[in-house]
């Protein structure tokens, strides 16, 4: 069965960096855009960054210049490099992708920015 497995979260001090990864596995016939979402405490889930199969990227304004989204391995592995982290980046981060013409989500990983 298709799975999206996330890793790389954890606790970091303000100004620090983390790199998240999302690996799609299973019987993959087709995979299209991949995205990173996040949900902070008491807030709705928001789209943070997206990357198409053609490597076109898009970011929300609050992370531009700090976060970088990329994908490798036949477009099956996605990364989110997060630099200059601040308290507002604290959230559960979710990987999303359309695989085999269906939507799949990762399990969610906690990113906590705290001094």
Tab-separated table of N, CA and C in Angstrom:
chain	number	residue	atom	x	y	z
A	1	UNK	N	0.852	-1.190	0.000
A	1	UNK	CA	0.000	0.000	0.000
A	1	UNK	C	0.887	1.240	0.000
A	2	UNK	N	0.412	2.283	-0.627
A	2	UNK	CA	1.161	3.525	-0.694
A	2	UNK	C	1.235	4.163	0.686
A	3	UNK	N	2.416	4.642	1.031
A	3	UNK	CA	2.624	5.347	2.284
A	3	UNK	C	3.491	6.569	2.061
A	4	UNK	N	3.256	7.598	2.853
A	4	UNK	CA	4.124	8.760	2.927
A	4	UNK	C	4.712	8.780	4.330
A	5	UNK	N	6.011	8.596	4.427
A	5	UNK	CA	6.685	8.503	5.716
A	5	UNK	C	7.534	9.740	5.926
A	6	UNK	N	7.264	10.458	7.012
A	6	UNK	CA	7.947	11.691	7.324
A	6	UNK	C	8.997	11.464	8.407
A	7	UNK	N	10.036	12.285	8.370
A	7	UNK	CA	11.072	12.240	9.388
A	7	UNK	C	11.765	13.594	9.458
A	8	UNK	N	12.526	13.801	10.529
A	8	UNK	CA	13.345	14.997	10.645
A	8	UNK	C	12.852	16.054	11.610
A	9	UNK	N	11.700	15.851	12.220
A	9	UNK	CA	11.185	16.827	13.159
A	9	UNK	C	11.917	16.779	14.487
A	10	UNK	N	11.524	17.677	15.375
A	10	UNK	CA	12.132	17.704	16.690
A	10	UNK	C	12.079	19.072	17.321
A	11	UNK	N	12.915	19.252	18.328
A	11	UNK	CA	12.999	20.493	19.085
A	11	UNK	C	14.227	21.272	18.657
A	12	UNK	N	14.048	22.561	18.409
A	12	UNK	CA	15.151	23.408	17.987
A	12	UNK	C	14.991	24.790	18.610
A	13	UNK	N	16.110	25.454	18.862
A	13	UNK	CA	16.075	26.807	19.407
A	13	UNK	C	15.773	27.830	18.318
A	14	UNK	N	15.235	28.984	18.694
A	14	UNK	CA	15.015	30.039	17.701
A	14	UNK	C	16.288	30.361	16.943
A	15	UNK	N	16.144	30.528	15.637
A	15	UNK	CA	17.288	30.768	14.782
A	15	UNK	C	17.935	29.514	14.241
A	16	UNK	N	17.534	28.374	14.737
A	16	UNK	CA	18.102	27.111	14.309
A	16	UNK	C	17.489	26.590	13.032
A	17	UNK	N	17.904	25.383	12.657
A	17	UNK	CA	17.477	24.778	11.405
A	17	UNK	C	17.050	23.336	11.612
A	18	UNK	N	16.146	22.898	10.774
A	18	UNK	CA	15.725	21.509	10.686
A	18	UNK	C	15.470	21.170	9.228
A	19	UNK	N	15.619	19.904	8.898
A	19	UNK	CA	15.303	19.431	7.559
A	19	UNK	C	14.323	18.269	7.654
A	20	UNK	N	13.146	18.461	7.090
A	20	UNK	CA	12.129	17.430	7.057
A	20	UNK	C	12.224	16.641	5.766
A	21	UNK	N	11.880	15.369	5.834
A	21	UNK	CA	11.834	14.546	4.641
A	21	UNK	C	10.511	13.802	4.573
A	22	UNK	N	10.110	13.474	3.362
A	22	UNK	CA	8.892	12.718	3.117
A	22	UNK	C	9.176	11.756	1.978
A	23	UNK	N	9.086	10.474	2.249
A	23	UNK	CA	9.378	9.452	1.254
A	23	UNK	C	8.116	8.674	0.911
A	24	UNK	N	7.774	8.655	-0.354
A	24	UNK	CA	6.650	7.867	-0.831
A	24	UNK	C	7.114	6.458	-1.155
A	25	UNK	N	6.391	5.480	-0.673
A	25	UNK	CA	6.747	4.090	-0.914
A	25	UNK	C	5.509	3.290	-1.283
A	26	UNK	N	5.735	2.088	-1.774
A	26	UNK	CA	4.643	1.236	-2.199
A	26	UNK	C	4.598	1.114	-3.709
A	27	UNK	N	3.475	0.628	-4.192
A	27	UNK	CA	3.294	0.464	-5.624
A	27	UNK	C	2.840	1.793	-6.216
A	28	UNK	N	3.786	2.541	-6.742
A	28	UNK	CA	3.514	3.875	-7.270
A	28	UNK	C	3.495	3.825	-8.792
A	29	UNK	N	2.348	4.134	-9.334
A	29	UNK	CA	2.191	4.214	-10.773
A	29	UNK	C	2.346	5.649	-11.242
A	30	UNK	N	1.768	6.562	-10.489
A	30	UNK	CA	1.806	7.968	-10.831
A	30	UNK	C	1.953	8.797	-9.567
A	31	UNK	N	2.768	9.838	-9.628
A	31	UNK	CA	2.891	10.776	-8.519
A	31	UNK	C	3.026	12.176	-9.098
A	32	UNK	N	2.249	13.080	-8.574
A	32	UNK	CA	2.196	14.427	-9.109
A	32	UNK	C	2.798	15.419	-8.115
A	33	UNK	N	2.089	16.492	-7.838
A	33	UNK	CA	2.615	17.496	-6.926
A	33	UNK	C	2.783	16.928	-5.522
A	34	UNK	N	3.740	17.493	-4.780
A	34	UNK	CA	3.906	17.183	-3.369
A	34	UNK	C	3.909	18.490	-2.592
A	35	UNK	N	3.417	18.427	-1.363
A	35	UNK	CA	3.227	19.642	-0.577
A	35	UNK	C	3.583	19.401	0.884
A	36	UNK	N	3.938	20.486	1.552
A	36	UNK	CA	4.068	20.503	3.000
A	36	UNK	C	2.998	21.410	3.587
A	37	UNK	N	2.242	20.881	4.521
A	37	UNK	CA	1.273	21.629	5.294
A	37	UNK	C	1.732	21.679	6.740
A	38	UNK	N	1.162	22.589	7.501
A	38	UNK	CA	1.414	22.607	8.935
A	38	UNK	C	0.181	23.088	9.673
A	39	UNK	N	0.064	22.661	10.906
A	39	UNK	CA	-1.035	23.070	11.758
A	39	UNK	C	-0.479	23.438	13.128
A	40	UNK	N	-0.554	24.706	13.452
A	40	UNK	CA	-0.094	25.207	14.732
A	40	UNK	C	-1.211	25.073	15.759
A	41	UNK	N	-0.869	25.080	17.036
A	41	UNK	CA	-1.893	24.962	18.083
A	41	UNK	C	-2.959	26.037	17.957
A	42	UNK	N	-4.219	25.621	17.945
A	42	UNK	CA	-5.327	26.551	17.875
A	42	UNK	C	-5.569	27.174	16.522
A	43	UNK	N	-4.868	26.712	15.493
A	43	UNK	CA	-5.019	27.276	14.165
A	43	UNK	C	-5.376	26.197	13.150
A	44	UNK	N	-5.887	26.639	12.007
A	44	UNK	CA	-6.220	25.722	10.933
A	44	UNK	C	-4.964	25.285	10.184
A	45	UNK	N	-5.069	24.142	9.540
A	45	UNK	CA	-3.969	23.665	8.722
A	45	UNK	C	-3.755	24.597	7.530
A	46	UNK	N	-2.502	24.906	7.245
A	46	UNK	CA	-2.182	25.795	6.151
A	46	UNK	C	-1.132	25.175	5.242
A	47	UNK	N	-1.209	25.528	3.978
A	47	UNK	CA	-0.216	25.084	3.007
A	47	UNK	C	1.032	25.933	3.158
A	48	UNK	N	2.167	25.283	3.379
A	48	UNK	CA	3.426	25.979	3.583
A	48	UNK	C	4.203	26.111	2.286
A	49	UNK	N	4.335	25.015	1.566
A	49	UNK	CA	5.119	25.009	0.335
A	49	UNK	C	4.647	23.879	-0.556
A	50	UNK	N	4.800	24.073	-1.845
A	50	UNK	CA	4.419	23.052	-2.806
A	50	UNK	C	5.484	22.949	-3.885
A	51	UNK	N	5.625	21.768	-4.454
A	51	UNK	CA	6.559	21.543	-5.544
A	51	UNK	C	5.909	20.602	-6.543
A	52	UNK	N	5.926	20.991	-7.806
A	52	UNK	CA	5.313	20.192	-8.853
A	52	UNK	C	6.274	19.121	-9.341
A	53	UNK	N	5.759	18.250	-10.188
A	53	UNK	CA	6.613	17.229	-10.790
A	53	UNK	C	7.672	17.843	-11.690
A	54	UNK	N	7.430	19.051	-12.164
A	54	UNK	CA	8.406	19.779	-12.951
A	54	UNK	C	9.338	20.639	-12.122
A	55	UNK	N	9.286	20.512	-10.797
A	55	UNK	CA	10.178	21.194	-9.847
A	55	UNK	C	9.844	22.669	-9.642
A	56	UNK	N	8.676	23.101	-10.095
A	56	UNK	CA	8.234	24.450	-9.791
A	56	UNK	C	7.828	24.539	-8.325
A	57	UNK	N	8.275	25.585	-7.641
A	57	UNK	CA	8.036	25.710	-6.205
A	57	UNK	C	7.214	26.941	-5.884
A	58	UNK	N	6.545	26.881	-4.737
A	58	UNK	CA	5.745	27.987	-4.257
A	58	UNK	C	5.741	27.961	-2.732
A	59	UNK	N	5.785	29.143	-2.113
A	59	UNK	CA	5.841	29.256	-0.667
A	59	UNK	C	4.869	30.307	-0.172
A	60	UNK	N	4.389	30.139	1.049
A	60	UNK	CA	3.656	31.217	1.680
A	60	UNK	C	4.647	32.310	2.063
A	61	UNK	N	4.158	33.533	2.141
A	61	UNK	CA	5.036	34.669	2.354
A	61	UNK	C	5.857	34.562	3.638
A	62	UNK	N	5.300	33.996	4.675
A	62	UNK	CA	5.965	33.979	5.967
A	62	UNK	C	7.217	33.107	6.000
A	63	UNK	N	7.391	32.225	5.022
A	63	UNK	CA	8.559	31.345	5.019
A	63	UNK	C	9.494	31.608	3.854
A	64	UNK	N	9.140	32.511	2.978
A	64	UNK	CA	9.999	32.817	1.839
A	64	UNK	C	11.362	33.325	2.300
A	65	UNK	N	12.402	32.784	1.701
A	65	UNK	CA	13.754	33.138	2.086
A	65	UNK	C	14.303	32.335	3.233
A	66	UNK	N	13.448	31.593	3.925
A	66	UNK	CA	13.881	30.771	5.051
A	66	UNK	C	13.736	29.275	4.779
A	67	UNK	N	12.688	28.887	4.068
A	67	UNK	CA	12.416	27.484	3.780
A	67	UNK	C	12.708	27.187	2.315
A	68	UNK	N	13.153	25.966	2.052
A	68	UNK	CA	13.389	25.509	0.693
A	68	UNK	C	12.806	24.120	0.521
A	69	UNK	N	11.932	23.971	-0.461
A	69	UNK	CA	11.334	22.682	-0.761
A	69	UNK	C	12.033	22.082	-1.978
A	70	UNK	N	12.233	20.769	-1.962
A	70	UNK	CA	12.884	20.088	-3.070
A	70	UNK	C	12.389	18.652	-3.128
A	71	UNK	N	12.700	17.980	-4.218
A	71	UNK	CA	12.343	16.566	-4.345
A	71	UNK	C	13.362	15.862	-5.228
A	72	UNK	N	13.617	14.597	-4.923
A	72	UNK	CA	14.603	13.784	-5.621
A	72	UNK	C	14.062	12.375	-5.762
A	73	UNK	N	14.927	11.465	-6.235
A	73	UNK	CA	14.589	10.041	-6.297
A	73	UNK	C	13.333	9.796	-7.114
A	74	UNK	N	13.403	10.193	-8.385
A	74	UNK	CA	12.268	10.038	-9.297
A	74	UNK	C	11.024	10.736	-8.761
A	75	UNK	N	11.238	11.866	-8.098
A	75	UNK	CA	10.164	12.686	-7.550
A	75	UNK	C	9.377	11.995	-6.452
A	76	UNK	N	9.963	11.003	-5.805
A	76	UNK	CA	9.276	10.269	-4.754
A	76	UNK	C	9.696	10.675	-3.353
A	77	UNK	N	10.748	11.453	-3.231
A	77	UNK	CA	11.218	11.911	-1.939
A	77	UNK	C	11.247	13.428	-1.930
A	78	UNK	N	10.650	14.014	-0.907
A	78	UNK	CA	10.547	15.460	-0.800
A	78	UNK	C	11.204	15.923	0.489
A	79	UNK	N	11.821	17.098	0.433
A	79	UNK	CA	12.471	17.687	1.588
A	79	UNK	C	11.932	19.087	1.846
A	80	UNK	N	12.051	19.507	3.080
A	80	UNK	CA	11.794	20.881	3.451
A	80	UNK	C	12.917	21.334	4.372
A	81	UNK	N	13.837	22.121	3.828
A	81	UNK	CA	14.907	22.703	4.620
A	81	UNK	C	14.390	23.970	5.274
A	82	UNK	N	14.430	24.017	6.596
A	82	UNK	CA	13.892	25.131	7.353
A	82	UNK	C	15.029	25.810	8.108
A	83	UNK	N	15.286	27.049	7.774
A	83	UNK	CA	16.322	27.838	8.419
A	83	UNK	C	15.701	29.024	9.148
A	84	UNK	N	16.484	29.612	10.038
A	84	UNK	CA	16.047	30.787	10.798
A	84	UNK	C	14.677	30.579	11.419
A	85	UNK	N	14.508	29.456	12.060
A	85	UNK	CA	13.214	29.115	12.643
A	85	UNK	C	12.856	30.053	13.785
A	86	UNK	N	11.585	30.365	13.890
A	86	UNK	CA	11.088	31.196	14.975
A	86	UNK	C	9.917	30.500	15.664
A	87	UNK	N	9.440	31.108	16.732
A	87	UNK	CA	8.397	30.488	17.539
A	87	UNK	C	7.131	30.214	16.739
A	88	UNK	N	6.837	31.059	15.761
A	88	UNK	CA	5.631	30.905	14.961
A	88	UNK	C	5.688	29.707	14.023
A	89	UNK	N	6.856	29.107	13.859
A	89	UNK	CA	6.984	27.919	13.029
A	89	UNK	C	6.616	26.642	13.771
A	90	UNK	N	6.396	26.731	15.056
A	90	UNK	CA	6.003	25.565	15.833
A	90	UNK	C	4.668	25.026	15.340
A	91	UNK	N	4.641	23.757	14.959
A	91	UNK	CA	3.440	23.157	14.401
A	91	UNK	C	3.694	21.677	14.146
A	92	UNK	N	2.619	20.977	13.835
A	92	UNK	CA	2.732	19.642	13.276
A	92	UNK	C	2.776	19.794	11.763
A	93	UNK	N	3.788	19.231	11.151
A	93	UNK	CA	3.982	19.350	9.709
A	93	UNK	C	3.541	18.063	9.020
A	94	UNK	N	2.787	18.228	7.931
A	94	UNK	CA	2.226	17.101	7.201
A	94	UNK	C	2.696	17.109	5.752
A	95	UNK	N	3.116	15.957	5.288
A	95	UNK	CA	3.420	15.752	3.879
A	95	UNK	C	2.145	15.351	3.149
A	96	UNK	N	1.978	15.875	1.953
A	96	UNK	CA	0.832	15.521	1.122
A	96	UNK	C	1.295	15.278	-0.311
A	97	UNK	N	0.671	14.314	-0.965
A	97	UNK	CA	0.967	14.055	-2.366
A	97	UNK	C	-0.210	13.369	-3.019
A	98	UNK	N	-0.349	13.589	-4.319
A	98	UNK	CA	-1.315	12.838	-5.099
A	98	UNK	C	-0.569	11.667	-5.730
A	99	UNK	N	-0.908	10.466	-5.306
A	99	UNK	CA	-0.267	9.247	-5.773
A	99	UNK	C	-1.332	8.325	-6.335
A	100	UNK	N	-1.090	7.819	-7.523
A	100	UNK	CA	-2.056	6.947	-8.190
A	100	UNK	C	-3.438	7.591	-8.258
A	101	UNK	N	-3.430	8.894	-8.510
A	101	UNK	CA	-4.644	9.685	-8.695
A	101	UNK	C	-5.492	9.782	-7.430
A	102	UNK	N	-4.861	9.607	-6.275
A	102	UNK	CA	-5.531	9.762	-4.999
A	102	UNK	C	-4.660	10.592	-4.055
A	103	UNK	N	-5.296	11.215	-3.081
A	103	UNK	CA	-4.588	12.033	-2.110
A	103	UNK	C	-4.099	11.185	-0.942
A	104	UNK	N	-2.826	11.382	-0.581
A	104	UNK	CA	-2.232	10.705	0.554
A	104	UNK	C	-1.591	11.723	1.476
A	105	UNK	N	-1.597	11.400	2.765
A	105	UNK	CA	-1.024	12.256	3.797
A	105	UNK	C	-0.039	11.482	4.647
A	106	UNK	N	1.020	12.162	5.048
A	106	UNK	CA	1.922	11.595	6.026
A	106	UNK	C	1.298	11.605	7.407
A	107	UNK	N	1.997	11.009	8.353
A	107	UNK	CA	1.442	10.855	9.692
A	107	UNK	C	1.497	12.135	10.520
A	108	UNK	N	2.274	13.100	10.085
A	108	UNK	CA	2.467	14.330	10.818
A	108	UNK	C	3.653	14.236	11.755
A	109	UNK	N	4.508	15.239	11.735
A	109	UNK	CA	5.673	15.272	12.615
A	109	UNK	C	5.722	16.615	13.325
A	110	UNK	N	6.103	16.569	14.586
A	110	UNK	CA	6.129	17.764	15.417
A	110	UNK	C	7.421	18.541	15.217
A	111	UNK	N	7.280	19.831	14.989
A	111	UNK	CA	8.401	20.762	14.990
A	111	UNK	C	8.140	21.776	16.092
A	112	UNK	N	9.035	21.826	17.059
A	112	UNK	CA	8.890	22.740	18.179
A	112	UNK	C	10.091	23.671	18.233
A	113	UNK	N	9.823	24.963	18.181
A	113	UNK	CA	10.861	25.987	18.276
A	113	UNK	C	10.705	26.653	19.629
A	114	UNK	N	11.699	26.496	20.467
A	114	UNK	CA	11.614	27.001	21.828
A	114	UNK	C	13.001	27.276	22.376
A	115	UNK	N	13.092	28.308	23.203
A	115	UNK	CA	14.343	28.640	23.868
A	115	UNK	C	14.407	28.037	25.260
